[in-house]
Amino acid sequence: MKLNAQDNTDADNSIGRGVEFIEVSADADNQRVDNFLMSRLKGVPKSRIYRLIRKGEVRINKKRTKPESRVQAGDLVRIPPLRMAETAPPVRPSESLIRLLENSVLYEDENLVVINKPQGIAVHVGSGLRTGLIESMRWIINEAGRGAEFLELAHRIDRDTTGCLLIAKNSRILKYLQNEFKAKRVHKTYHALVHGAWPDDVVRVNAPLQKNEIRAGERIVTVNADGKPSVTDFRVLRRFKNATLIEASPLTGRTHQIRVHCQYAGHPIIGDKKYTTASRDHFPTVRILCLHAAAISFTLPDSEAVFSVTAPTNPAMLQLIDSL
């Protein structure tokens, strides 16, 4: 089912590039504003970037900002119109990445792309990365002539998480979806393979989460009474000797929420190098994070119809499940 007709109000052909709204991914969490912009505006002089910030043309969640301020995962960054000559040409993805992403598209119309995000691909270009998923998708869709003057992530999932990812093809749908996420009207279902026997009576974890704590030189998320309210519902799908396949439905959208709530419940996700060392002992050959965004659904704009899509589990996770 298609969404409403495309809205190109943000496309300004006279300058080659209209206003852009970028949602900060978990990979860019806590970056300085100036560094965040420099990583995304390749070829734009630093002096130009600092001038845009100083004049208030760059906004974070609709507010003015400073170069030394830091972006947080989930922030919405407004980038003003820039002439194409001011930016470097997009980096062409490798042939293997092009094929992988093209084969990962679950749904596309004039307003929306839904992709089954592969494991190990960051949703945005970041430190040490030449290109990210959204940059690659812009290149792919433009090359195919399918129109991508505007192509932005409607939400984010972690680099090592696979599954459903919504990409908006115009600002109207982007804003609609962001409002739906904020109002908790988007239903997301994840499948996770966790260590041990998940108790049948643990059907909800309600534990506040605090970002940006430092442990062993690494930024992590922890359960903390001073953190933000965070709730995840759980259901057992299948039991194995040393593991449990569970369904997780986050009612809030905090960074690493499912991963930390599983750890807090005493059953961390297999392959989660950030939040457990148990995988090294019990599953030493596992090289993936066993967390998959299996399904997502929301009500279509100007309609009572529900849009729903499911993503097949990635082969590596399926192979591990079959071996248990």
Tab-separated table of C-alpha atoms in Angstrom:
chain	number	residue	atom	x	y	z
A	1	MET	CA	0.000	0.000	0.000
A	2	LYS	CA	1.381	3.384	-0.982
A	3	LEU	CA	1.659	6.484	1.097
A	4	ASN	CA	0.354	9.869	-0.032
A	5	ALA	CA	1.748	11.720	-3.031
A	6	GLN	CA	5.328	12.969	-2.870
A	7	ASP	CA	6.018	16.396	-1.399
A	8	ASN	CA	9.053	18.205	-2.837
A	9	THR	CA	8.786	21.416	-0.838
A	10	ASP	CA	12.362	21.036	0.410
A	11	ALA	CA	13.882	20.578	-3.031
A	12	ASP	CA	15.321	23.841	-4.353
A	13	ASN	CA	16.621	23.271	-7.862
A	14	SER	CA	17.968	26.826	-8.133
A	15	ILE	CA	20.651	26.018	-5.586
A	16	GLY	CA	20.887	22.289	-6.261
A	17	ARG	CA	20.254	21.220	-2.701
A	18	GLY	CA	17.464	22.102	-0.300
A	19	VAL	CA	17.194	22.078	3.455
A	20	GLU	CA	18.206	18.714	4.908
A	21	PHE	CA	17.088	17.166	8.176
A	22	ILE	CA	19.412	14.505	9.555
A	23	GLU	CA	18.589	12.383	12.581
A	24	VAL	CA	21.709	11.693	14.627
A	25	SER	CA	22.504	7.981	14.695
A	26	ALA	CA	23.888	6.048	17.647
A	27	ASP	CA	27.247	5.925	15.869
A	28	ALA	CA	27.461	9.741	15.980
A	29	ASP	CA	26.221	10.071	19.550
A	30	ASN	CA	28.119	12.699	21.592
A	31	GLN	CA	30.074	14.105	18.619
A	32	ARG	CA	30.842	17.818	18.613
A	33	VAL	CA	28.488	19.723	16.323
A	34	ASP	CA	31.325	21.015	14.128
A	35	ASN	CA	32.830	17.535	13.716
A	36	PHE	CA	29.399	16.054	12.992
A	37	LEU	CA	28.843	18.594	10.201
A	38	MET	CA	32.335	18.218	8.746
A	39	SER	CA	31.872	14.453	8.439
A	40	ARG	CA	28.671	14.980	6.443
A	41	LEU	CA	29.534	18.060	4.393
A	42	LYS	CA	32.621	16.806	2.625
A	43	GLY	CA	34.284	19.582	0.650
A	44	VAL	CA	32.589	22.449	2.483
A	45	PRO	CA	35.285	24.732	3.971
A	46	LYS	CA	35.517	24.760	7.758
A	47	SER	CA	35.055	28.533	7.726
A	48	ARG	CA	31.738	28.078	5.904
A	49	ILE	CA	30.555	25.481	8.433
A	50	TYR	CA	31.440	27.694	11.398
A	51	ARG	CA	29.661	30.627	9.727
A	52	LEU	CA	26.506	28.537	9.248
A	53	ILE	CA	26.558	27.615	12.934
A	54	ARG	CA	27.271	31.175	14.084
A	55	LYS	CA	24.440	32.628	11.971
A	56	GLY	CA	21.966	30.098	13.365
A	57	GLU	CA	21.401	28.385	10.019
A	58	VAL	CA	22.266	25.028	11.568
A	59	ARG	CA	19.671	24.005	14.155
A	60	ILE	CA	19.528	21.118	16.601
A	61	ASN	CA	15.933	20.203	17.443
A	62	LYS	CA	14.894	23.640	16.097
A	63	LYS	CA	17.306	25.472	18.430
A	64	ARG	CA	20.511	27.390	17.720
A	65	THR	CA	23.713	25.604	18.636
A	66	LYS	CA	27.452	26.124	19.077
A	67	PRO	CA	30.431	24.372	17.450
A	68	GLU	CA	31.526	22.842	20.762
A	69	SER	CA	28.051	21.563	21.663
A	70	ARG	CA	27.488	17.846	21.282
A	71	VAL	CA	24.807	16.038	19.335
A	72	GLN	CA	22.904	13.173	20.925
A	73	ALA	CA	21.455	10.106	19.243
A	74	GLY	CA	17.949	10.990	18.083
A	75	ASP	CA	18.616	14.728	17.679
A	76	LEU	CA	17.253	16.275	14.472
A	77	VAL	CA	19.852	18.451	12.757
A	78	ARG	CA	18.754	21.069	10.229
A	79	ILE	CA	21.331	21.793	7.530
A	80	PRO	CA	20.585	24.844	5.331
A	81	PRO	CA	20.645	24.878	1.515
A	82	LEU	CA	24.121	24.506	0.044
A	83	ARG	CA	25.152	24.793	-3.568
A	84	MET	CA	26.243	21.508	-5.066
A	85	ALA	CA	29.604	23.092	-5.921
A	86	GLU	CA	30.236	23.452	-2.202
A	87	THR	CA	30.070	19.744	-1.565
A	88	ALA	CA	32.232	16.900	-2.772
A	89	PRO	CA	30.675	14.350	-5.133
A	90	PRO	CA	29.082	11.362	-3.394
A	91	VAL	CA	31.305	8.354	-2.861
A	92	ARG	CA	30.321	5.497	-5.133
A	93	PRO	CA	29.578	2.384	-3.075
A	94	SER	CA	31.426	-0.801	-3.949
A	95	GLU	CA	29.737	-3.188	-6.362
A	96	SER	CA	29.279	-5.732	-3.583
A	97	LEU	CA	27.601	-3.139	-1.325
A	98	ILE	CA	25.347	-1.995	-4.178
A	99	ARG	CA	24.187	-5.577	-4.806
A	100	LEU	CA	23.735	-6.229	-1.084
A	101	LEU	CA	21.578	-3.143	-0.512
A	102	GLU	CA	19.556	-3.570	-3.711
A	103	ASN	CA	18.723	-7.117	-2.645
A	104	SER	CA	17.814	-5.876	0.840
A	105	VAL	CA	14.960	-3.567	-0.231
A	106	LEU	CA	11.721	-4.947	1.219
A	107	TYR	CA	9.371	-2.232	-0.057
A	108	GLU	CA	9.529	0.990	-2.053
A	109	ASP	CA	7.066	3.555	-3.376
A	110	GLU	CA	7.286	7.270	-4.173
A	111	ASN	CA	7.395	8.140	-0.470
A	112	LEU	CA	9.123	5.374	1.415
A	113	VAL	CA	11.845	2.753	1.223
A	114	VAL	CA	11.979	-0.110	3.717
A	115	ILE	CA	15.235	-2.013	3.837
A	116	ASN	CA	16.336	-5.157	5.634
A	117	LYS	CA	19.519	-3.588	6.975
A	118	PRO	CA	22.502	-5.917	6.694
A	119	GLN	CA	24.750	-6.573	9.667
A	120	GLY	CA	27.843	-4.422	10.141
A	121	ILE	CA	26.749	-1.422	8.068
A	122	ALA	CA	26.443	1.931	9.837
A	123	VAL	CA	23.287	3.854	8.953
A	124	HIS	CA	25.302	7.091	8.563
A	125	VAL	CA	28.856	7.819	7.510
A	126	GLY	CA	30.998	8.423	10.569
A	127	SER	CA	34.532	8.441	11.851
A	128	GLY	CA	36.732	6.222	9.681
A	129	LEU	CA	33.888	5.398	7.254
A	130	ARG	CA	33.799	6.565	3.637
A	131	THR	CA	30.106	5.896	3.239
A	132	GLY	CA	27.117	4.716	5.272
A	133	LEU	CA	23.832	3.057	4.414
A	134	ILE	CA	21.867	6.254	3.750
A	135	GLU	CA	24.645	7.727	1.584
A	136	SER	CA	24.845	4.475	-0.390
A	137	MET	CA	21.072	4.316	-0.845
A	138	ARG	CA	21.033	7.884	-2.186
A	139	TRP	CA	23.614	6.905	-4.772
A	140	ILE	CA	21.798	3.681	-5.719
A	141	ILE	CA	18.349	5.253	-6.061
A	142	ASN	CA	19.645	8.273	-7.975
A	143	GLU	CA	21.587	6.060	-10.380
A	144	ALA	CA	18.461	3.985	-10.966
A	145	GLY	CA	16.466	7.144	-11.749
A	146	ARG	CA	13.991	6.462	-8.958
A	147	GLY	CA	14.247	9.994	-7.550
A	148	ALA	CA	16.116	10.732	-4.339
A	149	GLU	CA	16.459	14.495	-4.085
A	150	PHE	CA	15.382	13.888	-0.487
A	151	LEU	CA	16.287	10.634	1.206
A	152	GLU	CA	16.591	10.506	4.995
A	153	LEU	CA	16.422	7.929	7.755
A	154	ALA	CA	13.125	8.011	9.638
A	155	HIS	CA	14.780	6.263	12.596
A	156	ARG	CA	17.947	4.310	13.303
A	157	ILE	CA	19.150	0.902	14.370
A	158	ASP	CA	22.607	-0.063	15.598
A	159	ARG	CA	25.396	-0.868	13.181
A	160	ASP	CA	25.436	-4.566	14.107
A	161	THR	CA	21.646	-4.952	14.289
A	162	THR	CA	19.849	-6.267	11.212
A	163	GLY	CA	16.295	-5.803	10.004
A	164	CYS	CA	13.576	-3.274	9.211
A	165	LEU	CA	14.724	0.292	8.583
A	166	LEU	CA	12.444	3.061	7.267
A	167	ILE	CA	13.839	5.642	4.827
A	168	ALA	CA	11.720	8.673	3.890
A	169	LYS	CA	11.771	9.988	0.311
A	170	ASN	CA	10.288	13.391	1.145
A	171	SER	CA	10.114	15.762	4.094
A	172	ARG	CA	6.378	15.308	4.650
A	173	ILE	CA	6.727	11.578	5.296
A	174	LEU	CA	9.882	12.096	7.356
A	175	LYS	CA	8.124	14.516	9.687
A	176	TYR	CA	5.038	12.297	9.865
A	177	LEU	CA	7.067	9.221	10.816
A	178	GLN	CA	9.170	11.120	13.343
A	179	ASN	CA	5.977	12.355	14.993
A	180	GLU	CA	4.599	8.802	15.024
A	181	PHE	CA	7.778	7.516	16.669
A	182	LYS	CA	7.677	10.324	19.221
A	183	ALA	CA	4.032	9.556	20.021
A	184	LYS	CA	4.907	5.844	20.354
A	185	ARG	CA	2.500	4.875	17.586
A	186	VAL	CA	5.064	2.892	15.595
A	187	HIS	CA	5.179	-0.756	16.680
A	188	LYS	CA	8.559	-2.468	16.374
A	189	THR	CA	9.250	-6.132	17.032
A	190	TYR	CA	12.732	-7.568	17.445
A	191	HIS	CA	13.997	-11.128	17.679
A	192	ALA	CA	17.002	-11.748	19.920
A	193	LEU	CA	18.952	-14.863	20.802
A	194	VAL	CA	20.042	-14.535	24.428
A	195	HIS	CA	22.236	-16.473	26.817
A	196	GLY	CA	20.602	-18.973	29.166
A	197	ALA	CA	16.976	-19.720	29.985
A	198	TRP	CA	14.843	-16.579	29.878
A	199	PRO	CA	12.247	-16.798	32.699
A	200	ASP	CA	8.629	-17.069	31.570
A	201	ASP	CA	7.592	-14.519	34.176
A	202	VAL	CA	9.888	-11.774	32.835
A	203	VAL	CA	7.488	-10.232	30.341
A	204	ARG	CA	8.446	-6.593	30.871
A	205	VAL	CA	11.631	-4.783	31.875
A	206	ASN	CA	11.036	-1.272	33.199
A	207	ALA	CA	14.471	0.179	33.927
A	208	PRO	CA	15.682	3.757	33.262
A	209	LEU	CA	18.700	4.089	30.979
A	210	GLN	CA	21.587	6.538	31.187
A	211	LYS	CA	23.786	7.243	28.149
A	212	ASN	CA	27.448	8.118	27.820
A	213	GLU	CA	28.892	6.428	30.867
A	214	ILE	CA	32.541	5.471	30.398
A	215	ARG	CA	33.691	1.928	31.091
A	216	ALA	CA	37.121	0.680	30.015
A	217	GLY	CA	37.444	3.702	27.748
A	218	GLU	CA	34.187	2.957	25.922
A	219	ARG	CA	30.898	4.821	25.992
A	220	ILE	CA	28.028	2.607	27.079
A	221	VAL	CA	24.422	2.779	28.239
A	222	THR	CA	23.610	1.646	31.782
A	223	VAL	CA	20.578	1.145	33.991
A	224	ASN	CA	20.554	4.183	36.262
A	225	ALA	CA	17.855	5.702	38.464
A	226	ASP	CA	18.744	9.108	37.011
A	227	GLY	CA	18.298	7.884	33.443
A	228	LYS	CA	15.370	8.211	31.064
A	229	PRO	CA	12.299	5.973	31.506
A	230	SER	CA	12.738	2.860	29.362
A	231	VAL	CA	10.333	-0.055	28.931
A	232	THR	CA	10.616	-3.242	26.855
A	233	ASP	CA	8.122	-6.111	26.626
A	234	PHE	CA	9.449	-9.644	26.124
A	235	ARG	CA	8.036	-12.991	25.015
A	236	VAL	CA	9.748	-16.374	24.729
A	237	LEU	CA	9.633	-17.806	21.202
A	238	ARG	CA	11.826	-20.898	21.478
A	239	ARG	CA	14.086	-22.530	24.053
A	240	PHE	CA	17.427	-24.262	23.561
A	241	LYS	CA	19.929	-25.913	25.906
A	242	ASN	CA	22.031	-22.809	26.540
A	243	ALA	CA	20.015	-20.067	24.870
A	244	THR	CA	16.536	-18.631	24.334
A	245	LEU	CA	15.033	-17.002	21.260
A	246	ILE	CA	12.887	-14.107	22.461
A	247	GLU	CA	10.671	-11.426	20.984
A	248	ALA	CA	11.312	-7.887	22.234
A	249	SER	CA	8.938	-4.954	21.762
A	250	PRO	CA	10.407	-1.624	22.916
A	251	LEU	CA	7.774	0.792	24.213
A	252	THR	CA	10.387	3.553	24.370
A	253	GLY	CA	13.219	4.208	21.940
A	254	ARG	CA	16.440	4.582	23.912
A	255	THR	CA	19.905	3.892	22.550
A	256	HIS	CA	20.835	0.189	22.986
A	257	GLN	CA	17.592	-0.297	24.935
A	258	ILE	CA	16.946	-3.966	24.145
A	259	ARG	CA	20.604	-4.888	24.548
A	260	VAL	CA	20.894	-3.273	27.981
A	261	HIS	CA	17.506	-4.537	29.196
A	262	CYS	CA	18.495	-8.094	28.240
A	263	GLN	CA	21.754	-7.688	30.133
A	264	TYR	CA	19.873	-6.229	33.113
A	265	ALA	CA	17.541	-9.245	33.119
A	266	GLY	CA	20.589	-11.496	33.370
A	267	HIS	CA	20.398	-12.822	29.812
A	268	PRO	CA	22.561	-10.707	27.490
A	269	ILE	CA	22.268	-11.047	23.736
A	270	ILE	CA	24.634	-13.558	22.183
A	271	GLY	CA	27.421	-11.817	20.291
A	272	ASP	CA	27.005	-8.481	22.083
A	273	LYS	CA	30.645	-7.532	22.606
A	274	LYS	CA	29.760	-4.213	24.213
A	275	TYR	CA	27.553	-5.566	27.001
A	276	THR	CA	28.772	-9.095	27.724
A	277	THR	CA	31.839	-11.300	27.633
A	278	ALA	CA	29.805	-14.493	28.033
A	279	SER	CA	29.762	-15.136	24.280
A	280	ARG	CA	33.542	-15.623	24.283
A	281	ASP	CA	33.119	-18.513	26.718
A	282	HIS	CA	29.920	-20.176	25.502
A	283	PHE	CA	29.726	-19.185	21.822
A	284	PRO	CA	33.349	-18.448	20.840
A	285	THR	CA	32.759	-18.770	17.082
A	286	VAL	CA	29.849	-16.305	16.942
A	287	ARG	CA	30.811	-13.132	15.060
A	288	ILE	CA	27.423	-11.417	14.890
A	289	LEU	CA	25.088	-9.586	17.250
A	290	CYS	CA	22.019	-11.821	17.453
A	291	LEU	CA	19.483	-8.984	17.358
A	292	HIS	CA	17.115	-8.567	14.415
A	293	ALA	CA	14.424	-5.934	13.788
A	294	ALA	CA	11.874	-8.450	12.558
A	295	ALA	CA	8.816	-6.268	11.905
A	296	ILE	CA	7.545	-2.706	11.951
A	297	SER	CA	4.065	-1.240	11.526
A	298	PHE	CA	2.334	2.140	11.651
A	299	THR	CA	-0.854	3.833	10.491
A	300	LEU	CA	-0.600	5.492	7.088
A	301	PRO	CA	-1.038	9.289	6.957
A	302	ASP	CA	-4.562	10.481	6.107
A	303	SER	CA	-5.779	6.912	6.442
A	304	GLU	CA	-6.854	4.274	8.942
A	305	ALA	CA	-4.907	1.607	7.055
A	306	VAL	CA	-1.963	-0.016	8.811
A	307	PHE	CA	1.317	-0.388	6.931
A	308	SER	CA	3.229	-3.447	8.099
A	309	VAL	CA	6.401	-5.110	6.874
A	310	THR	CA	8.528	-8.006	8.095
A	311	ALA	CA	12.199	-8.703	7.430
A	312	PRO	CA	13.623	-12.208	7.010
A	313	THR	CA	16.190	-13.102	9.669
A	314	ASN	CA	19.758	-12.828	8.424
A	315	PRO	CA	21.313	-16.160	7.342
A	316	ALA	CA	24.113	-16.112	9.939
A	317	MET	CA	21.641	-15.833	12.813
A	318	LEU	CA	19.416	-18.527	11.285
A	319	GLN	CA	22.400	-20.833	10.926
A	320	LEU	CA	23.274	-20.366	14.593
A	321	ILE	CA	19.675	-21.060	15.659
A	322	ASP	CA	19.592	-24.229	13.542
A	323	SER	CA	22.812	-25.433	15.175
A	324	LEU	CA	21.495	-25.178	18.744
